[in-house]
Amino acid sequence: MIEKKYGIIGKPLSHSLSPTLHNFWFKKYKINASYSLIEAEVDQIENIINKIKKKELQGINVTVPYKQAIIPFLDIIINDAKETSSVNTIYLNDEDKIVGDNTDVYGFERSFINRLNNNDLIEKKILVLGAGGVTPSVIFALAKKKIKQIFISNRTIKKAEEIKKKFPFIEIVLWKNVNDKSEDMDIIINTTSLGMKGGSDFKEVFKKFKSGLVYYEVIYNPAETTMLKNFKKQEIKTFNGLEMFIYQGQKSFFLWNKINPKVDEELKKIIISKLR
Ligand code: ATR
């Protein structure tokens, strides 16, 4: 039997642990398949999609910076991908159509929202930092919970305005005012790449915040950014992005293989051991 091929497309990709995740599950469920990094320029996207059409590739994940840019190359976008205009999982369906779906929303719900006290979530004030590839998924998941006060702040305001077009109920906070706004927030969700391995970090730390603040960031490599460490030191409840990463992968795996792979301690240990 021919080995099935999967991969992740993006640039840069050196930090991605998606191959570790999917190859672990392929082995565990005895599926003859492999998953690799497909670092690509924007002008290579079409060629990669053609490989899926020709069944040389069975499916791909999409990451920074192509979650939106890849949409024109697809035949249909469905479910959460349609709601967010953000695609992270692609495959060929039974009618030979290239389908784009989104599993980041599920990953965020499963790893974070479902762990909060859902009864009083609706009243919470939530500040989302960043307006990158994963931000629409985070905001859509929050919107589903009917949270009344969602704020967004991004260094480049134009990108925050783009997201507001899709979710008009969110309020934009100027990036320079983020430190003042933090005082009033119940939850801060960092979707920027600040603090990620090899990149720049937050220059300032939040000085004013509620003692019951919950801080979440989508970064999982390193396991603790400077910002997360600072909050933790001050006994703020913090979450990193490791579980979101694992659960978005779980749903992608299910979409491709129709098997819902188990998330267990062995897997988490392997992923954590690979963090540099
Ligand atoms: P992309 O924007 O290409 O989708 P991303 O990794 O999904 O990439 O998003 C990066 C996010 O981190 C963006 O919100 C970005 O802000 P800009 O839109 O202003 O670029 C934010 N970011 C990255 N480096 C930053 C920095 N040095 N200061 C502030 N925000 C930064």
mmCIF file of C-alpha atoms and ligand atoms in Angstrom:
data_model
loop_
_atom_site.group_PDB
_atom_site.id
_atom_site.type_symbol
_atom_site.label_atom_id
_atom_site.label_comp_id
_atom_site.label_asym_id
_atom_site.label_seq_id
_atom_site.Cartn_x
_atom_site.Cartn_y
_atom_site.Cartn_z
ATOM 1 C CA MET A 1 0.000 0.000 0.000
ATOM 2 C CA ILE A 2 1.260 3.459 -0.889
ATOM 3 C CA GLU A 3 2.200 5.680 2.036
ATOM 4 C CA LYS A 4 -0.186 8.598 2.522
ATOM 5 C CA LYS A 5 1.409 12.005 2.761
ATOM 6 C CA TYR A 6 0.468 14.953 4.911
ATOM 7 C CA GLY A 7 2.231 18.138 5.905
ATOM 8 C CA ILE A 8 2.081 21.679 7.120
ATOM 9 C CA ILE A 9 2.520 24.676 4.845
ATOM 10 C CA GLY A 10 3.790 28.003 6.156
ATOM 11 C CA LYS A 11 6.842 30.180 6.510
ATOM 12 C CA PRO A 12 8.887 30.044 8.670
ATOM 13 C CA LEU A 13 8.240 26.538 9.915
ATOM 14 C CA SER A 14 11.274 25.588 11.950
ATOM 15 C CA HIS A 15 9.332 25.918 15.223
ATOM 16 C CA SER A 16 6.447 23.645 14.183
ATOM 17 C CA LEU A 17 5.896 20.464 16.144
ATOM 18 C CA SER A 18 3.008 19.303 13.969
ATOM 19 C CA PRO A 19 5.136 16.506 12.418
ATOM 20 C CA THR A 20 5.880 15.154 15.906
ATOM 21 C CA LEU A 21 2.195 15.198 16.779
ATOM 22 C CA HIS A 22 0.817 13.550 13.639
ATOM 23 C CA ASN A 23 3.637 11.048 13.157
ATOM 24 C CA PHE A 24 3.112 9.929 16.772
ATOM 25 C CA TRP A 25 -0.547 9.218 16.033
ATOM 26 C CA PHE A 26 0.132 7.577 12.640
ATOM 27 C CA LYS A 27 2.427 5.141 14.407
ATOM 28 C CA LYS A 28 0.035 4.573 17.303
ATOM 29 C CA TYR A 29 -2.936 3.809 15.023
ATOM 30 C CA LYS A 30 -0.782 1.856 12.532
ATOM 31 C CA ILE A 31 -1.609 4.137 9.618
ATOM 32 C CA ASN A 32 0.839 4.016 6.729
ATOM 33 C CA ALA A 33 1.412 7.750 6.466
ATOM 34 C CA SER A 34 3.948 10.455 7.110
ATOM 35 C CA TYR A 35 3.727 14.154 7.939
ATOM 36 C CA SER A 36 6.368 16.705 7.021
ATOM 37 C CA LEU A 37 7.163 20.405 6.943
ATOM 38 C CA ILE A 38 6.369 22.142 3.646
ATOM 39 C CA GLU A 39 8.048 25.515 3.883
ATOM 40 C CA ALA A 40 6.715 27.480 0.922
ATOM 41 C CA GLU A 41 6.619 30.888 -0.693
ATOM 42 C CA VAL A 42 3.241 32.307 -1.602
ATOM 43 C CA ASP A 43 3.753 31.512 -5.303
ATOM 44 C CA GLN A 44 4.121 27.807 -4.478
ATOM 45 C CA ILE A 45 0.688 27.484 -2.863
ATOM 46 C CA GLU A 46 -1.100 26.639 -6.111
ATOM 47 C CA ASN A 47 1.348 23.875 -6.889
ATOM 48 C CA ILE A 48 0.884 22.342 -3.450
ATOM 49 C CA ILE A 49 -2.905 22.431 -3.767
ATOM 50 C CA ASN A 50 -2.541 20.717 -7.168
ATOM 51 C CA LYS A 51 -0.675 17.901 -5.462
ATOM 52 C CA ILE A 52 -3.732 17.329 -3.266
ATOM 53 C CA LYS A 53 -5.939 17.298 -6.383
ATOM 54 C CA LYS A 54 -3.651 14.700 -7.937
ATOM 55 C CA LYS A 55 -3.693 12.707 -4.667
ATOM 56 C CA GLU A 56 0.065 12.998 -4.279
ATOM 57 C CA LEU A 57 -0.693 14.636 -0.947
ATOM 58 C CA GLN A 58 -3.709 13.604 1.162
ATOM 59 C CA GLY A 59 -3.994 16.651 3.371
ATOM 60 C CA ILE A 60 -2.238 19.693 4.752
ATOM 61 C CA ASN A 61 -2.353 22.015 7.715
ATOM 62 C CA VAL A 62 -1.848 25.701 7.086
ATOM 63 C CA THR A 63 -0.064 28.100 9.367
ATOM 64 C CA VAL A 64 1.415 31.591 9.425
ATOM 65 C CA PRO A 65 1.175 33.508 7.141
ATOM 66 C CA TYR A 66 -1.196 31.617 4.800
ATOM 67 C CA LYS A 67 -4.379 30.874 6.790
ATOM 68 C CA GLN A 68 -6.267 33.517 4.798
ATOM 69 C CA ALA A 69 -4.101 33.721 1.702
ATOM 70 C CA ILE A 70 -4.785 30.091 0.805
ATOM 71 C CA ILE A 71 -8.560 30.535 0.522
ATOM 72 C CA PRO A 72 -8.695 31.588 -3.181
ATOM 73 C CA PHE A 73 -6.987 28.305 -4.123
ATOM 74 C CA LEU A 74 -9.676 26.128 -2.496
ATOM 75 C CA ASP A 75 -12.972 24.880 -3.963
ATOM 76 C CA ILE A 76 -15.011 25.279 -0.765
ATOM 77 C CA ILE A 77 -14.514 26.473 2.771
ATOM 78 C CA ILE A 78 -16.763 24.993 5.422
ATOM 79 C CA ASN A 79 -17.792 25.205 9.076
ATOM 80 C CA ASP A 80 -15.512 27.291 11.293
ATOM 81 C CA ALA A 81 -13.286 28.180 8.323
ATOM 82 C CA LYS A 82 -16.270 29.930 6.773
ATOM 83 C CA GLU A 83 -17.100 31.715 10.019
ATOM 84 C CA THR A 84 -13.542 32.969 10.528
ATOM 85 C CA SER A 85 -12.161 33.206 6.965
ATOM 86 C CA SER A 86 -9.216 31.318 8.365
ATOM 87 C CA VAL A 87 -8.208 27.871 7.123
ATOM 88 C CA ASN A 88 -5.808 25.512 8.854
ATOM 89 C CA THR A 89 -6.852 22.081 7.514
ATOM 90 C CA ILE A 90 -7.240 21.032 3.876
ATOM 91 C CA TYR A 91 -8.231 17.789 2.173
ATOM 92 C CA LEU A 92 -9.895 16.405 -0.943
ATOM 93 C CA ASN A 93 -13.500 15.339 -0.377
ATOM 94 C CA ASP A 94 -15.406 12.456 -1.995
ATOM 95 C CA GLU A 95 -16.447 14.709 -4.866
ATOM 96 C CA ASP A 96 -12.826 15.616 -5.587
ATOM 97 C CA LYS A 97 -13.261 19.141 -4.252
ATOM 98 C CA ILE A 98 -10.505 20.816 -2.250
ATOM 99 C CA VAL A 99 -12.025 21.601 1.153
ATOM 100 C CA GLY A 100 -10.737 24.133 3.688
ATOM 101 C CA ASP A 101 -11.760 23.734 7.305
ATOM 102 C CA ASN A 102 -10.611 25.251 10.601
ATOM 103 C CA THR A 103 -9.698 23.306 13.721
ATOM 104 C CA ASP A 104 -8.172 26.217 15.682
ATOM 105 C CA VAL A 105 -11.616 27.168 17.009
ATOM 106 C CA TYR A 106 -12.075 23.670 18.412
ATOM 107 C CA GLY A 107 -8.532 23.691 19.814
ATOM 108 C CA PHE A 108 -9.129 26.961 21.615
ATOM 109 C CA GLU A 109 -12.528 25.892 22.968
ATOM 110 C CA ARG A 110 -11.313 22.545 24.171
ATOM 111 C CA SER A 111 -8.115 23.836 25.771
ATOM 112 C CA PHE A 112 -9.387 27.046 27.302
ATOM 113 C CA ILE A 113 -13.033 28.091 27.072
ATOM 114 C CA ASN A 114 -14.396 24.737 28.219
ATOM 115 C CA ARG A 115 -12.151 24.917 31.279
ATOM 116 C CA LEU A 116 -13.518 28.232 32.500
ATOM 117 C CA ASN A 117 -16.619 28.648 34.573
ATOM 118 C CA ASN A 118 -19.074 28.988 31.729
ATOM 119 C CA ASN A 119 -21.867 30.380 33.907
ATOM 120 C CA ASP A 120 -20.376 33.809 34.386
ATOM 121 C CA LEU A 121 -18.326 33.964 31.185
ATOM 122 C CA ILE A 122 -20.911 36.138 29.464
ATOM 123 C CA GLU A 123 -20.194 39.055 31.817
ATOM 124 C CA LYS A 124 -16.402 38.915 31.472
ATOM 125 C CA LYS A 125 -14.318 41.633 29.908
ATOM 126 C CA ILE A 126 -11.802 40.085 27.558
ATOM 127 C CA LEU A 127 -8.848 41.727 25.848
ATOM 128 C CA VAL A 128 -7.409 39.981 22.801
ATOM 129 C CA LEU A 129 -3.888 41.073 21.861
ATOM 130 C CA GLY A 130 -2.871 40.683 18.229
ATOM 131 C CA ALA A 131 -4.654 40.420 14.893
ATOM 132 C CA GLY A 132 -2.781 37.599 13.198
ATOM 133 C CA GLY A 133 -3.744 34.270 11.668
ATOM 134 C CA VAL A 134 -5.270 32.681 14.750
ATOM 135 C CA THR A 135 -7.038 35.759 16.143
ATOM 136 C CA PRO A 136 -10.340 35.357 14.212
ATOM 137 C CA SER A 137 -10.639 31.793 15.569
ATOM 138 C CA VAL A 138 -10.204 33.021 19.137
ATOM 139 C CA ILE A 139 -12.740 35.811 18.685
ATOM 140 C CA PHE A 140 -15.276 33.558 16.980
ATOM 141 C CA ALA A 141 -15.062 31.052 19.839
ATOM 142 C CA LEU A 142 -15.592 33.869 22.368
ATOM 143 C CA ALA A 143 -18.472 35.277 20.335
ATOM 144 C CA LYS A 144 -20.198 31.888 20.397
ATOM 145 C CA LYS A 145 -20.272 32.239 24.185
ATOM 146 C CA LYS A 146 -22.083 35.556 23.774
ATOM 147 C CA ILE A 147 -19.462 37.443 25.738
ATOM 148 C CA LYS A 148 -20.580 41.048 25.720
ATOM 149 C CA GLN A 149 -17.304 42.904 26.030
ATOM 150 C CA ILE A 150 -14.502 41.789 23.775
ATOM 151 C CA PHE A 151 -11.649 44.212 23.101
ATOM 152 C CA ILE A 152 -8.909 43.837 20.520
ATOM 153 C CA SER A 153 -5.564 45.590 20.309
ATOM 154 C CA ASN A 154 -2.880 45.226 17.679
ATOM 155 C CA ARG A 155 0.300 47.115 16.870
ATOM 156 C CA THR A 156 -0.966 47.606 13.307
ATOM 157 C CA ILE A 157 -4.445 48.999 13.817
ATOM 158 C CA LYS A 158 -5.499 48.271 10.230
ATOM 159 C CA LYS A 159 -5.394 44.547 10.922
ATOM 160 C CA ALA A 160 -7.564 44.966 14.007
ATOM 161 C CA GLU A 161 -10.016 46.950 11.875
ATOM 162 C CA GLU A 162 -10.107 44.109 9.337
ATOM 163 C CA ILE A 163 -11.096 41.680 12.096
ATOM 164 C CA LYS A 164 -13.723 44.105 13.369
ATOM 165 C CA LYS A 165 -15.346 44.053 9.924
ATOM 166 C CA LYS A 166 -16.061 40.376 10.477
ATOM 167 C CA PHE A 167 -16.958 40.775 14.165
ATOM 168 C CA PRO A 168 -18.446 44.302 14.458
ATOM 169 C CA PHE A 169 -19.287 43.923 18.157
ATOM 170 C CA ILE A 170 -15.621 43.988 19.238
ATOM 171 C CA GLU A 171 -14.039 47.221 20.406
ATOM 172 C CA ILE A 172 -10.596 48.384 19.300
ATOM 173 C CA VAL A 173 -8.094 49.559 21.899
ATOM 174 C CA LEU A 174 -5.056 51.501 20.690
ATOM 175 C CA TRP A 175 -1.852 49.502 21.130
ATOM 176 C CA LYS A 176 -0.285 52.343 23.110
ATOM 177 C CA ASN A 177 -3.204 52.232 25.575
ATOM 178 C CA VAL A 178 -3.071 48.530 26.266
ATOM 179 C CA ASN A 179 -1.357 48.989 29.604
ATOM 180 C CA ASP A 180 -4.133 51.206 30.924
ATOM 181 C CA LYS A 181 -6.877 48.963 29.613
ATOM 182 C CA SER A 182 -5.477 45.876 31.327
ATOM 183 C CA GLU A 183 -6.596 47.095 34.739
ATOM 184 C CA ASP A 184 -10.200 46.538 33.825
ATOM 185 C CA MET A 185 -9.909 43.082 32.225
ATOM 186 C CA ASP A 186 -10.986 39.675 33.515
ATOM 187 C CA ILE A 187 -9.189 37.728 30.810
ATOM 188 C CA ILE A 188 -6.248 38.682 28.568
ATOM 189 C CA ILE A 189 -5.596 36.494 25.539
ATOM 190 C CA ASN A 190 -2.306 36.999 23.772
ATOM 191 C CA THR A 191 -2.467 35.911 20.120
ATOM 192 C CA THR A 192 0.650 37.839 19.060
ATOM 193 C CA SER A 193 3.931 36.148 18.315
ATOM 194 C CA LEU A 194 5.663 38.254 20.968
ATOM 195 C CA GLY A 195 7.720 36.019 23.222
ATOM 196 C CA MET A 196 7.942 33.199 20.698
ATOM 197 C CA LYS A 197 11.277 31.447 20.303
ATOM 198 C CA GLY A 198 13.597 33.475 18.099
ATOM 199 C CA GLY A 199 11.334 36.528 17.927
ATOM 200 C CA SER A 200 11.003 39.751 19.850
ATOM 201 C CA ASP A 201 9.364 39.944 23.251
ATOM 202 C CA PHE A 202 6.976 42.268 25.040
ATOM 203 C CA LYS A 203 9.006 45.287 26.076
ATOM 204 C CA GLU A 204 6.702 46.234 28.878
ATOM 205 C CA VAL A 205 4.890 44.118 31.393
ATOM 206 C CA PHE A 206 1.363 44.765 32.539
ATOM 207 C CA LYS A 207 1.582 46.603 35.815
ATOM 208 C CA LYS A 208 -2.086 47.077 36.581
ATOM 209 C CA PHE A 209 -4.462 44.146 36.548
ATOM 210 C CA LYS A 210 -7.209 42.491 38.586
ATOM 211 C CA SER A 211 -6.040 39.884 41.065
ATOM 212 C CA GLY A 212 -8.469 37.370 39.509
ATOM 213 C CA LEU A 213 -7.158 37.928 35.986
ATOM 214 C CA VAL A 214 -6.779 34.886 33.720
ATOM 215 C CA TYR A 215 -3.988 35.054 31.147
ATOM 216 C CA TYR A 216 -3.896 32.865 28.045
ATOM 217 C CA GLU A 217 -1.405 32.854 25.197
ATOM 218 C CA VAL A 218 -1.332 30.829 22.020
ATOM 219 C CA ILE A 219 2.441 30.359 22.160
ATOM 220 C CA TYR A 220 3.717 26.955 23.267
ATOM 221 C CA ASN A 221 7.365 27.265 22.330
ATOM 222 C CA PRO A 222 8.842 28.281 24.746
ATOM 223 C CA ALA A 223 6.438 26.812 27.283
ATOM 224 C CA GLU A 224 6.637 30.043 29.260
ATOM 225 C CA THR A 225 7.192 33.432 27.663
ATOM 226 C CA THR A 226 8.475 36.351 29.729
ATOM 227 C CA MET A 227 4.935 37.695 29.959
ATOM 228 C CA LEU A 228 3.520 34.375 31.167
ATOM 229 C CA LYS A 229 6.319 34.008 33.713
ATOM 230 C CA ASN A 230 5.647 37.498 35.033
ATOM 231 C CA PHE A 231 1.967 36.810 35.529
ATOM 232 C CA LYS A 232 2.629 33.431 37.102
ATOM 233 C CA LYS A 233 4.988 35.029 39.601
ATOM 234 C CA GLN A 234 2.140 37.265 40.654
ATOM 235 C CA GLU A 235 -0.179 34.300 41.151
ATOM 236 C CA ILE A 236 -2.279 34.959 38.085
ATOM 237 C CA LYS A 237 -3.857 31.892 36.481
ATOM 238 C CA THR A 238 -2.007 31.284 33.203
ATOM 239 C CA PHE A 239 -2.405 28.964 30.217
ATOM 240 C CA ASN A 240 0.026 28.480 27.348
ATOM 241 C CA GLY A 241 -0.888 27.291 23.856
ATOM 242 C CA LEU A 242 0.292 23.694 24.120
ATOM 243 C CA GLU A 243 -3.151 22.147 24.517
ATOM 244 C CA MET A 244 -4.663 24.332 21.803
ATOM 245 C CA PHE A 245 -1.915 23.076 19.508
ATOM 246 C CA ILE A 246 -2.576 19.450 20.421
ATOM 247 C CA TYR A 247 -6.372 19.703 20.098
ATOM 248 C CA GLN A 248 -6.349 21.532 16.763
ATOM 249 C CA GLY A 249 -4.134 18.654 15.599
ATOM 250 C CA GLN A 250 -6.519 16.094 17.037
ATOM 251 C CA LYS A 251 -9.392 17.484 14.987
ATOM 252 C CA SER A 252 -7.291 17.709 11.806
ATOM 253 C CA PHE A 253 -6.282 14.085 12.303
ATOM 254 C CA PHE A 254 -9.937 13.149 12.659
ATOM 255 C CA LEU A 255 -10.909 15.035 9.485
ATOM 256 C CA TRP A 256 -8.267 13.145 7.518
ATOM 257 C CA ASN A 257 -8.412 9.676 9.057
ATOM 258 C CA LYS A 258 -11.849 9.451 10.677
ATOM 259 C CA ILE A 259 -10.117 8.387 13.883
ATOM 260 C CA ASN A 260 -10.227 10.606 16.944
ATOM 261 C CA PRO A 261 -6.711 10.139 18.328
ATOM 262 C CA LYS A 262 -6.121 10.069 22.054
ATOM 263 C CA VAL A 263 -4.415 12.932 23.809
ATOM 264 C CA ASP A 264 -2.458 11.299 26.599
ATOM 265 C CA GLU A 265 0.424 12.045 28.923
ATOM 266 C CA GLU A 266 2.914 10.142 26.743
ATOM 267 C CA LEU A 267 2.135 12.428 23.810
ATOM 268 C CA LYS A 268 2.336 15.566 25.938
ATOM 269 C CA LYS A 269 5.689 14.436 27.317
ATOM 270 C CA ILE A 270 7.096 13.874 23.832
ATOM 271 C CA ILE A 271 5.933 17.296 22.659
ATOM 272 C CA ILE A 272 7.320 19.015 25.756
ATOM 273 C CA SER A 273 10.661 17.248 25.336
ATOM 274 C CA LYS A 274 10.925 18.732 21.834
ATOM 275 C CA LEU A 275 10.462 22.310 22.990
ATOM 276 C CA ARG A 276 13.712 24.135 22.660
HETATM 277 P P1 ATR B 1 0.465 37.192 10.595
HETATM 278 O O1 ATR B 1 0.233 38.589 11.119
HETATM 279 O O2 ATR B 1 1.373 37.139 9.407
HETATM 280 O O3 ATR B 1 -0.788 36.384 10.441
HETATM 281 P P2 ATR B 1 0.921 35.928 13.095
HETATM 282 O O4 ATR B 1 2.123 35.293 13.674
HETATM 283 O O5 ATR B 1 -0.331 35.166 12.999
HETATM 284 O O6 ATR B 1 1.354 36.476 11.680
HETATM 285 O O7 ATR B 1 0.620 37.255 13.884
HETATM 286 C C1 ATR B 1 1.601 37.997 14.448
HETATM 287 C C2 ATR B 1 0.923 38.917 15.460
HETATM 288 O O8 ATR B 1 1.901 39.329 16.390
HETATM 289 C C3 ATR B 1 0.371 40.171 14.824
HETATM 290 O O9 ATR B 1 -0.737 40.616 15.568
HETATM 291 C C4 ATR B 1 1.549 41.130 14.971
HETATM 292 O O10 ATR B 1 1.225 42.482 14.983
HETATM 293 P P3 ATR B 1 1.201 43.327 13.595
HETATM 294 O O11 ATR B 1 -0.108 43.004 12.948
HETATM 295 O O12 ATR B 1 1.314 44.721 14.012
HETATM 296 O O13 ATR B 1 2.374 42.847 12.797
HETATM 297 C C5 ATR B 1 2.050 40.738 16.333
HETATM 298 N N1 ATR B 1 3.449 41.128 16.503
HETATM 299 C C6 ATR B 1 4.543 40.497 16.019
HETATM 300 N N2 ATR B 1 5.667 41.139 16.380
HETATM 301 C C7 ATR B 1 5.273 42.203 17.119
HETATM 302 C C8 ATR B 1 5.966 43.265 17.789
HETATM 303 N N3 ATR B 1 7.309 43.340 17.778
HETATM 304 N N4 ATR B 1 5.221 44.185 18.461
HETATM 305 C C9 ATR B 1 3.869 44.105 18.495
HETATM 306 N N5 ATR B 1 3.155 43.133 17.881
HETATM 307 C C10 ATR B 1 3.844 42.191 17.203
#
